[in-house]
XYZ file of C-alpha atoms in Angstrom:
579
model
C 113.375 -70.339 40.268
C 109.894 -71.534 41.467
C 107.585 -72.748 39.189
C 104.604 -70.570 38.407
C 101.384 -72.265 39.737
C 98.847 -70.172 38.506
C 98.059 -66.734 36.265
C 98.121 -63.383 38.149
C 95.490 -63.026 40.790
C 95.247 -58.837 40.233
C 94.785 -57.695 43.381
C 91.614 -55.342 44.089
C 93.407 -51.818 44.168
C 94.231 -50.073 41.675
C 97.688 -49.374 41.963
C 97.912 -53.207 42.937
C 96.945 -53.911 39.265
C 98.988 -51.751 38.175
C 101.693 -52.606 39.939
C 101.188 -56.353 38.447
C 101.144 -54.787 34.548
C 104.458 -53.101 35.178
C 106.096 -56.836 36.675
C 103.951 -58.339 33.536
C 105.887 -55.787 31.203
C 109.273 -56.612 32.751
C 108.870 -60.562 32.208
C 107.723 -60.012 29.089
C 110.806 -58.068 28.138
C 112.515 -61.316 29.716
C 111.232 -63.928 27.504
C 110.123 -65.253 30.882
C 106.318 -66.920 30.661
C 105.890 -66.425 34.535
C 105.980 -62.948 37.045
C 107.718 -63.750 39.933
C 109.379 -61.342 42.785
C 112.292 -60.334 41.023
C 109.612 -58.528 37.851
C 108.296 -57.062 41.191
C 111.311 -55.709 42.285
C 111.804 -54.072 38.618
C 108.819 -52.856 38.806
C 108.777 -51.202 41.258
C 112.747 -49.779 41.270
C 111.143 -48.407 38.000
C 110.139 -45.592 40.208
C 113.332 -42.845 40.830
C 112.081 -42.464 44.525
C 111.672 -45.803 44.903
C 115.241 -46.463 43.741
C 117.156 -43.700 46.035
C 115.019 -45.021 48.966
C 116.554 -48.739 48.300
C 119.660 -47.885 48.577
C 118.994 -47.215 52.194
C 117.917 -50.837 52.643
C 120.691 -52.864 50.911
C 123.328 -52.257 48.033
C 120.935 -52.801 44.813
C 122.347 -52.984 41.561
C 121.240 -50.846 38.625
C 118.262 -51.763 36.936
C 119.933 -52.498 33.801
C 122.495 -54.773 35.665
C 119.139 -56.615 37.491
C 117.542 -57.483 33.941
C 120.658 -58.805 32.646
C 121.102 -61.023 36.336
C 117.589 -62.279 36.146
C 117.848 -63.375 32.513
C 120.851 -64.682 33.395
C 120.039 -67.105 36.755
C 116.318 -67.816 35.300
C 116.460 -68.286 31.372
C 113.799 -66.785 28.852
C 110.679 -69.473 28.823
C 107.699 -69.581 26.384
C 106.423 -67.681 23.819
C 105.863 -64.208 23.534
C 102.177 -64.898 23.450
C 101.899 -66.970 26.489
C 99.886 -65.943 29.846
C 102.407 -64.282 32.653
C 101.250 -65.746 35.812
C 102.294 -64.911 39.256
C 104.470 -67.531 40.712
C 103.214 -68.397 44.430
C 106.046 -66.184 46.125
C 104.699 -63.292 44.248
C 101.076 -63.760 44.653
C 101.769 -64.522 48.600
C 103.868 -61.330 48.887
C 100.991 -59.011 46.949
C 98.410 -60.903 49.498
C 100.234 -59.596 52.489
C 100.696 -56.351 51.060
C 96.940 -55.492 50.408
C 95.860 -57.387 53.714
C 98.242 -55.258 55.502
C 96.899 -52.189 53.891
C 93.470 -52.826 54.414
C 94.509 -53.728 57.990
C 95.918 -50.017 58.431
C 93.121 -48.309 56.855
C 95.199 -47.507 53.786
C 93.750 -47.223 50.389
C 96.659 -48.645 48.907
C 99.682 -51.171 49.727
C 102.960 -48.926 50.779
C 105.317 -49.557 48.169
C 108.063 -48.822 50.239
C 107.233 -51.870 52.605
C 106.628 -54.063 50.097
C 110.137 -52.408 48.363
C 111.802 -53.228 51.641
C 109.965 -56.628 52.560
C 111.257 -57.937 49.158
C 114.912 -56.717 49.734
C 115.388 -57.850 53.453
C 114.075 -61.894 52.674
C 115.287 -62.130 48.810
C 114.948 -65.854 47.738
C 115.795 -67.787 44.530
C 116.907 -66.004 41.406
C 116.276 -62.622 43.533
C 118.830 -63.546 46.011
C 121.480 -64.722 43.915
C 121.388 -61.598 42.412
C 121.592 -59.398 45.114
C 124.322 -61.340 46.808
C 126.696 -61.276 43.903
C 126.246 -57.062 44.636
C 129.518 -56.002 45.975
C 129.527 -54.409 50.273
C 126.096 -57.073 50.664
C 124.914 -56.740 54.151
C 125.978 -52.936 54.295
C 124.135 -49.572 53.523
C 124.940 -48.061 50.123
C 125.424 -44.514 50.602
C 122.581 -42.510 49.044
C 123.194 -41.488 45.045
C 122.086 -38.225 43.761
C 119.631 -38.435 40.741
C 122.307 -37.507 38.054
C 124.904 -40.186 39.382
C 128.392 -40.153 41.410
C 129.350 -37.478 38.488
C 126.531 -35.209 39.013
C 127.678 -34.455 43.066
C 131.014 -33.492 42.037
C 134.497 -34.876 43.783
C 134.434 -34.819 47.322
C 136.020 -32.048 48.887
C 137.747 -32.211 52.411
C 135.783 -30.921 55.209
C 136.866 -27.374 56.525
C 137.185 -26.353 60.336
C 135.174 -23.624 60.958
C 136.884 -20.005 61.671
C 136.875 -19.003 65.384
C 138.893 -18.304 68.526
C 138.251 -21.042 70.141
C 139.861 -24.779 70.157
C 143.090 -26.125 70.525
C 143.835 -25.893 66.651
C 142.985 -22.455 66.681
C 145.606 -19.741 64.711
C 147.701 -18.109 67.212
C 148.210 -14.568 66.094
C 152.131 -13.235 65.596
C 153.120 -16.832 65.583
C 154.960 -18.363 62.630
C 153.500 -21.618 61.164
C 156.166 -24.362 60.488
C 157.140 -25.361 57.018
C 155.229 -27.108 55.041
C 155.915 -31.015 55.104
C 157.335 -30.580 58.082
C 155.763 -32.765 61.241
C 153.057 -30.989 63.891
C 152.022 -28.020 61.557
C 148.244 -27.384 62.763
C 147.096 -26.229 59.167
C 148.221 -29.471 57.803
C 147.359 -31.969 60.682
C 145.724 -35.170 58.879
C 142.135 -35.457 59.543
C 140.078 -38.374 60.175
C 140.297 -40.531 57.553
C 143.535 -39.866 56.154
C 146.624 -42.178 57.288
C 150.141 -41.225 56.699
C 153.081 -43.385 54.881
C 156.171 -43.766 55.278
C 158.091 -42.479 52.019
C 161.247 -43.880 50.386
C 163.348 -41.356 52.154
C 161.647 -40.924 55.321
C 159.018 -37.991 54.474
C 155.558 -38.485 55.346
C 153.350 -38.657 52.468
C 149.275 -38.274 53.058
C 147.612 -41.822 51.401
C 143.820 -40.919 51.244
C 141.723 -43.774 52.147
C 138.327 -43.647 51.364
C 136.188 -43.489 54.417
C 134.697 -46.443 56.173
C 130.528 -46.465 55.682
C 128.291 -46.432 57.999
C 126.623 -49.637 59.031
C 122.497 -48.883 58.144
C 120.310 -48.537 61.299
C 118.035 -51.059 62.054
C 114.576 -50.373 60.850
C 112.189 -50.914 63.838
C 109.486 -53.410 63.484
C 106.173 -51.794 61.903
C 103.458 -51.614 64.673
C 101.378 -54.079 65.027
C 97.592 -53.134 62.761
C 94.647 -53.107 65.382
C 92.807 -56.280 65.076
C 90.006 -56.750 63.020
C 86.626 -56.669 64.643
C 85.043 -60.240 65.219
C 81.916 -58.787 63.159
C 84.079 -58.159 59.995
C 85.582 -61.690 60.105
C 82.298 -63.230 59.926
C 80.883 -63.772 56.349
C 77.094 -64.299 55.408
C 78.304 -68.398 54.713
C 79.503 -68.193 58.089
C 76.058 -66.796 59.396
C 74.071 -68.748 57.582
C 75.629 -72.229 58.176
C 75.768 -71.682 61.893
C 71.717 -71.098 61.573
C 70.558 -73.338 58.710
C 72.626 -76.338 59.671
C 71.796 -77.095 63.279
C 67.711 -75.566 62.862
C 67.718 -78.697 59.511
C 68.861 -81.217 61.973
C 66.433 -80.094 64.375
C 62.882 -79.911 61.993
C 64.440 -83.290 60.880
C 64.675 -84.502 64.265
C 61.645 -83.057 64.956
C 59.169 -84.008 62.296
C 58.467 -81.087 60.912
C 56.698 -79.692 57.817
C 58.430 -81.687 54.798
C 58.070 -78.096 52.637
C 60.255 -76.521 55.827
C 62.494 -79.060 56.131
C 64.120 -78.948 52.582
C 64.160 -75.509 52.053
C 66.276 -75.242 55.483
C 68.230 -78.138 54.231
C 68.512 -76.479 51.202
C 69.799 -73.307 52.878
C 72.334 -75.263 54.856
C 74.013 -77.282 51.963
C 75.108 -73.784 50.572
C 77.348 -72.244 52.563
C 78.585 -75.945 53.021
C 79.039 -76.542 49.951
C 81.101 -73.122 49.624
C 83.539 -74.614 52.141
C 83.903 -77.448 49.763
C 84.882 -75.257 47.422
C 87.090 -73.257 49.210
C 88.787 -75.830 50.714
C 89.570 -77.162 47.305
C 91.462 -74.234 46.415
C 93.642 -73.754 49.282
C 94.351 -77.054 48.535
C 95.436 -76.318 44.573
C 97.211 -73.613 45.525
C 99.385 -75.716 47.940
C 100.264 -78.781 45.915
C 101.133 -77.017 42.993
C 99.736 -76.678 39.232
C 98.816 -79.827 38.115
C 97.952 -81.619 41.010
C 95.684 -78.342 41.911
C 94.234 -78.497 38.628
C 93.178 -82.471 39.103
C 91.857 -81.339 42.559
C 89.475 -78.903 41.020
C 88.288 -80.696 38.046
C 87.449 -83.517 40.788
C 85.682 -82.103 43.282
C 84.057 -79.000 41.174
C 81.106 -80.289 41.897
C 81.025 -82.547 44.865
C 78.304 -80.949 46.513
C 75.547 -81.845 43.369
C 77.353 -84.982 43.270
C 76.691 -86.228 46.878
C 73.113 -84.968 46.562
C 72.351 -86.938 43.177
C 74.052 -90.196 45.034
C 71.614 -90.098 47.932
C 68.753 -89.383 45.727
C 70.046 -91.762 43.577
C 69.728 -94.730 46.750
C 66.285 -93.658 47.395
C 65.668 -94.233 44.276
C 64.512 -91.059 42.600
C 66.177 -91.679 39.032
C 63.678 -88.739 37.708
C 65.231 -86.618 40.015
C 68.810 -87.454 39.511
C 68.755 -87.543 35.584
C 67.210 -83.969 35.772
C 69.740 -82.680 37.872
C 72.148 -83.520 35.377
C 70.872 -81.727 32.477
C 69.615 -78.845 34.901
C 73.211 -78.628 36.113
C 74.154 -77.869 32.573
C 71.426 -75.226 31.799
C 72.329 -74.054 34.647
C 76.150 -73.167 34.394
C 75.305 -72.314 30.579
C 72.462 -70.032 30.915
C 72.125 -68.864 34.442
C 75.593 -68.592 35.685
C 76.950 -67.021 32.046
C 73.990 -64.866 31.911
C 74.344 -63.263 35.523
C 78.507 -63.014 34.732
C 78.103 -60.814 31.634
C 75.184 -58.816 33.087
C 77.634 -58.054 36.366
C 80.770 -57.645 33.792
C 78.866 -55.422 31.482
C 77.593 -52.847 34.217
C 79.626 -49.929 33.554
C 81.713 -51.553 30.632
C 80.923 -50.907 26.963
C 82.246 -54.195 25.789
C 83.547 -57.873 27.752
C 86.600 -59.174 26.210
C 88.322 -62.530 26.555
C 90.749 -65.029 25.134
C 88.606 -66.636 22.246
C 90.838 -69.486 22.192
C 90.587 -70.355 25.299
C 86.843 -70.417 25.617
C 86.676 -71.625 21.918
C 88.448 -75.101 23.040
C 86.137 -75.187 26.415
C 82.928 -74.538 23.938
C 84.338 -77.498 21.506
C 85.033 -79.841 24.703
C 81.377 -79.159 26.308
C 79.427 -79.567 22.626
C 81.246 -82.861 22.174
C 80.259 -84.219 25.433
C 76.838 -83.060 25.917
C 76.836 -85.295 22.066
C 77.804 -88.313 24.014
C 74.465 -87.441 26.662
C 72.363 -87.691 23.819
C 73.021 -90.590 22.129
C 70.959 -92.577 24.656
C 67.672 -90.541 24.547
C 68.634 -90.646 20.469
C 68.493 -94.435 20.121
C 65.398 -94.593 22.209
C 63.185 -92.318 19.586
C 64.956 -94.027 17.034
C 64.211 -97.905 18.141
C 61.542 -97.840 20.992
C 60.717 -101.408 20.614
C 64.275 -102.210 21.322
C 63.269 -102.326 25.833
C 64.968 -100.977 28.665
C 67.987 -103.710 28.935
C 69.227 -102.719 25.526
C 69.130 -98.925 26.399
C 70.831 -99.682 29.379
C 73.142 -101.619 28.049
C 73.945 -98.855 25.605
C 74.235 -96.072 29.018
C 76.710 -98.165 30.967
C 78.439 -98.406 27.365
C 78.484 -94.429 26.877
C 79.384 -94.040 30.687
C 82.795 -95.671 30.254
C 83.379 -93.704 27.197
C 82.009 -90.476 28.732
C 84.996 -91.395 31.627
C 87.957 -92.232 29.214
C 86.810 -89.148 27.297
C 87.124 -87.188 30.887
C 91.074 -88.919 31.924
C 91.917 -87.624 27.972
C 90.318 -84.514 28.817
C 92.194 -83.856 32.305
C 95.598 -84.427 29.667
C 94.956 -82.152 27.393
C 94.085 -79.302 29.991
C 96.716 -79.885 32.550
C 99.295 -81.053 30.658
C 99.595 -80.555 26.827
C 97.694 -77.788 26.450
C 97.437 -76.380 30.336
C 98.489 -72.694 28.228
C 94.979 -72.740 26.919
C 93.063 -73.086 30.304
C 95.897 -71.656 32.696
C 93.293 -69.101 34.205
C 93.190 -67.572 37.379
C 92.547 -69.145 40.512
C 89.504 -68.440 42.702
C 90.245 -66.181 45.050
C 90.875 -66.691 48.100
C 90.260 -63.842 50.661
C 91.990 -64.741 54.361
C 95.566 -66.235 52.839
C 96.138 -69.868 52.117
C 95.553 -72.304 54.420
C 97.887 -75.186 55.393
C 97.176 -78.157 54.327
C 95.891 -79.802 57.444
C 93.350 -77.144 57.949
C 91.991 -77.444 54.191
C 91.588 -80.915 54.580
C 89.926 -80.779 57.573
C 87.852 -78.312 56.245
C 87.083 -79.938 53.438
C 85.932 -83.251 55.004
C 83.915 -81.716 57.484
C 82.056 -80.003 54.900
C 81.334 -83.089 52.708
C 80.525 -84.898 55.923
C 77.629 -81.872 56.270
C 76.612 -81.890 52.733
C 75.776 -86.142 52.998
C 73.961 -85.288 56.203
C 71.999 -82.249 54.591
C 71.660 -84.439 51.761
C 69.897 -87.187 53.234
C 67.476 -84.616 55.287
C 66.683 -83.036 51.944
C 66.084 -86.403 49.499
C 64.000 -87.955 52.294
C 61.464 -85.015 52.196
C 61.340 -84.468 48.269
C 58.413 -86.398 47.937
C 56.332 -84.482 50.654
C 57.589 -81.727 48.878
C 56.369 -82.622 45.586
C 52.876 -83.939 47.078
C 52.544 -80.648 48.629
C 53.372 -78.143 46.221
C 52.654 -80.093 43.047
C 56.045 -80.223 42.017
C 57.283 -82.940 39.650
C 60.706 -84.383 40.309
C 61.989 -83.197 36.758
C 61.171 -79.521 38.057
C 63.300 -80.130 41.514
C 66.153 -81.920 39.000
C 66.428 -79.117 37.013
C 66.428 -75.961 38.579
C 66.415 -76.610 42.116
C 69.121 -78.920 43.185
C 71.306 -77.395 40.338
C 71.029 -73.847 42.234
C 71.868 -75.167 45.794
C 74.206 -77.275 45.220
C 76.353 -74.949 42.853
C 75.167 -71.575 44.708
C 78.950 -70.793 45.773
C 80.797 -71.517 42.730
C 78.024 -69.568 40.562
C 78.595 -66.627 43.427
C 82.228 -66.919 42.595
C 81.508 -66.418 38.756
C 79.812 -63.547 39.249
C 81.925 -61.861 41.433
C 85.576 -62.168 39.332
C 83.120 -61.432 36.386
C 81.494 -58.084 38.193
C 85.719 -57.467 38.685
C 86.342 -57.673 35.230
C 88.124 -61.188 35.205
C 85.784 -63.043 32.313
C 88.319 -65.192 31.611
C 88.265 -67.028 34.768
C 84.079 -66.541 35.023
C 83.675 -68.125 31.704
C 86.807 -71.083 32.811
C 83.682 -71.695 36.060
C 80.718 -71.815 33.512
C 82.069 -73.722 30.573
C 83.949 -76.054 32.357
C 81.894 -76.939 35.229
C 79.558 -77.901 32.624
C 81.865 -80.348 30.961
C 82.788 -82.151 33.818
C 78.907 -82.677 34.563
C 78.749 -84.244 30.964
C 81.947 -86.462 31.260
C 82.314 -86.835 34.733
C 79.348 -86.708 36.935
C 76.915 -88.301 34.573
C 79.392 -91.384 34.118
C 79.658 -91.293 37.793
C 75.909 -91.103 38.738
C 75.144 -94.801 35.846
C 78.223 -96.774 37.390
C 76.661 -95.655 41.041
C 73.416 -96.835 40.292
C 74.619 -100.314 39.153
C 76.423 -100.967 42.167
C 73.371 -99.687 44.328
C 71.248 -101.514 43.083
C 69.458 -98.875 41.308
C 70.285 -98.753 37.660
C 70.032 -95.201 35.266
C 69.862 -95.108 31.724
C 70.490 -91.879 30.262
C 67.344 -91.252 28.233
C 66.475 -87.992 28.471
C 63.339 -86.449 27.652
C 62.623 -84.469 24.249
C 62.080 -81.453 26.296
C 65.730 -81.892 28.087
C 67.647 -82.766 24.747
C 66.395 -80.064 22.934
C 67.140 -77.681 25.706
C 70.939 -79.153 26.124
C 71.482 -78.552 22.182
C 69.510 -74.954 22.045
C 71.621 -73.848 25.635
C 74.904 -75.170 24.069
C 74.660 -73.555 20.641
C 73.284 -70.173 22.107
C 76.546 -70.221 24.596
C 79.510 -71.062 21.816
C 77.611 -68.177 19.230
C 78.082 -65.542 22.174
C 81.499 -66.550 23.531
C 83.357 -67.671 20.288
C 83.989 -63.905 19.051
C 86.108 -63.214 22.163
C 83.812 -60.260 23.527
C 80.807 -60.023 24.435
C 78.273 -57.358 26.599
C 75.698 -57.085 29.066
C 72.248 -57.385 27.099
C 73.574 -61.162 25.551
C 73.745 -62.157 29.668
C 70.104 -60.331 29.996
C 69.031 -63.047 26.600
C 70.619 -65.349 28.313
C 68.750 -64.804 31.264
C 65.403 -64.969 29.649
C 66.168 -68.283 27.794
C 66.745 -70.137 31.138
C 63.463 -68.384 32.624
C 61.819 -69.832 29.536
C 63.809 -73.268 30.221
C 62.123 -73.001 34.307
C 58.477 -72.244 33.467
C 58.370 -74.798 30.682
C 59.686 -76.993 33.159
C 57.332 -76.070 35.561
C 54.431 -77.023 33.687
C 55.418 -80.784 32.838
């Protein structure tokens, strides 16, 4: 049985959700805590036309028998209140399904295909079952809906009446007796042999007839291709413009204001192959090892930007960003994902212990950010060695807090955060291509980087911009414009689960990760950060961090709380603006 990897990615149809409740129902009635192929397969035999039609395709056992097979082979696992998630054979087999479909113009995946793609290339549990089916490898003959009993005995096939034929009644001519050898009206037919009895008479053995091997399905015809402007996204457009004109004004000397907002263009869609990347890469390597790679490069793109500024040193800049990362993902990002959620729902629902163990994680961390800025009110006579002393100090125990915090979520308590994966919307890529990807990306994103530090200060001359202003809201936005896209579209889908997973947790790693991270760096730079925050930027982190657990920790939630939400980081951006 493969291991499940990841909850159920729903797909976007309608009867492909459905679809995915029924297989959910069927594991559930299992014991299982996974849906793999063989739910599938349940599900959809479930349906009395789909049944008749697969015993065209290959002898299936009942329904009944299947259940008892499956629990059987695969075990009951979990608890009846744990989170059925599609294994990856499942999740790859509804892919193809709705990519075909969309492929053919179809509203809809064909049940029947997918009916007879998962019967013709069975694996695992689903094999073993099937194979230990009695005639495998021929063509069941087709059952009426009431059963064998319903059709009736078989009765032997009658010659029609005519004058023509060799076995046709001669008229005025005596038939033989019966039992007796050669008489026409009781010649054995085809099927029937003849034994030899104990005293030489010829006694009819019926034999049942021989099936019929199935007939080959053809291959389905190939779906016309996919025009070239339909493969190209908006990040493909605007990476192939943004990135090469950024090297150019840089090359070029340009305006300092044009250069970084072109560099700031370009590090978006870049930074959305980053993330992209990432989770082909998850989805390959398995659960845990997936979940390590997303906790760890969540936010690479911020985190390559804050290390360049970091070298030139602009520690302004780079402390900002870390707090404006947070208000960010806490105001911002939640706000838009229960504004798109609410539209045309009533009331958002998700799993309040999930989010209620994110909101504890992120409210203890964000404590650990303050300490610093705490000490300095407390004891400003105390000079800047002693406060950094104390940052490098909360740094390592910001990190140890963050190797505790990958154990809890990916190993003893992975139940709690086992949301679904981003999704991804071309298939999954081998592994050689998302790495590639993925380094060519970060290789962009330090290029863009350095283009966009090394014309902040023109920037700031020129439009009167402090750094604290760029830290907070700007560099936040660019660098995490894809994964705040993502949020809002699974949230605008109805998956808040998974938009509130991108929010709340993002936001913790920036507190025990990045921020760790980002004091070590400086040290061995030569450019050392103490986390001291400003009053404005503590009291901000507390206010954004209370206002997000009150809203999330009921488990529901609606669209006007995202519009408050909304306004609170507007206020957070023109107080900022004003510094």
């Amino acid at each position: 049985m493969p291991p499940p990897d990841a909850s159920p990615e729903v797909p976007g149809t309608e009867p492909g959700r459905l679809l995915v409740e029924a297989a959910q129902a069927e594991a559930r009635g299992l014991g299982h805590d996974f849906t793999g192929v063989e739910h599938l397969l349940l599900a959809l035999l479930a349906d009395p036309a789909l049944a008749q039609a697969a015993a065209g395709i290959r002898p299936v056992p009942a329904r009944d028998e299947l259940r008892r097979r499956f629990a059987g082979l695969s075990g009951p696992r979990g608890a009846a209140d744990t989170p059925y998630r599609l294994t990856s054979g499942a999740r790859r087999l509804l892919e193809g399904a709705e990519r075909a479909a969309r492929e053919a113009g179809q509203a809809a995946p064909d049940r029947r295909a997918l009916l007879e793609r998962i019967l013709r290339t069975p694996h695992g549990a689903l094999a073993a079952a099937l194979e230990a089916s009695p005639g495998r490898g021929e063509a069941a003959p087709a059952v009426p809906p009431g059963g064998a009993e319903a059709a009736g005995p078989r009765q032997p096939r009658e010659r029609p009446s005519g004058d023509r034929g060799p076995h046709r009644e001669r008229e005025g001519r005596p038939g033989r007796e019966a039992g007796e050898r050669g008489e026409r009206g009781d010649r054995p037919r085809r099927g029937d042999r003849r034994e030899r009895g104990p005293r030489g008479r010829d006694a009819p053995a019926q034999v049942p007839a021989r099936p019929k091997p199935s007939r080959p399905v053809p291959p389905p015809k190939p779906a016309p291709g996919v025009p070239l402007w339909r493969r190209v996204s908006w990040r493909d457009l605007l990476a192939l413009v943004a990135v090469p004109l950024s090297l150019y004004l840089a090359w070029s000397h340009a305006s300092g204001v044009l250069v970084f907002g072109v560099a700031c263009l370009a590090v978006i869609p870049l930074a959305g192959y980053m993330g992209e990347a990432t989770e082909h890469l998850a989805t390959r390597t398995g659960p845990a090892l997936g979940g390590l790679l997303n906790a760890t490069f969540g936010n690479a793109a911020e985190l390559i930007i804050a290390i360049v500024a970091l070298r030139a040193g602009l520690i302004d800049l780079v402390k900002a960003s870390i707090t404006g990362s947070i208000l960010g993902n806490l105001l911002l990002i939640l706000g838009l994902s229960l504004v798109a959620g609410g539209l045309g729902r009533r009331t958002l629902t998700f799993n309040r212990v999930s989010v209620g163990a994110s909101a504890g994680m992120l409210a203890l961390a964000v404590v650990g950010l303050v300490f610093p800025a705490l000490f300095h009110q407390l004891h400003p006579e105390a000079g800047w060695l002693t406060e950094l002393s104390l940052t490098e100090t909360v740094a390592v125990v910001l990190a140890v807090t963050y190797g505790f915090s990958l154990l809890f979520t990916l190993r003893t308590h992975h139940s709690l955060f086992s949301g679904e994966p981003h999704p991804t919307t071309h298939g999954v890529w081998s592994v050689p291509v998302a790495v590639l990807v993925l380094l060519a990306a970060t290789v962009g994103v330090a290029v863009e980087s350095e283009i966009l530090v090394h014309a902040v200060e023109e920037v700031t001359a020129t439009l009167g911009l402090s750094q604290v202003f760029l830290g907070l809201i700007v560099i936040p936005i660019i660098g995490n414009a894809a994964e705040h896209a993502a949020a809002v579209v699974v949230a605008r889908k109805g998956k808040m689960d998974l938009a509130l997973q991108i929010a709340l947790g993002s936001s913790t790693q920036i507190a025990l990760l990045v921020a760790p991270i980002l004091v070590l760096t400086g040290v061995l730079v030569g450019q050392p950060m103490d986390l001291v925050f400003t009053p404005f930027e503590v009291l901000a982190l507390g206010l954004a961090t209370v206002i997000s657990a009150i809203i999330t920790l009921d488990g529901e939630s609606h669209w006007f709380e995202g519009v408050q939400l909304l306004a609170t980081y507007a206020l957070v951006a023109a107080t900022a603006f004003f510094l």
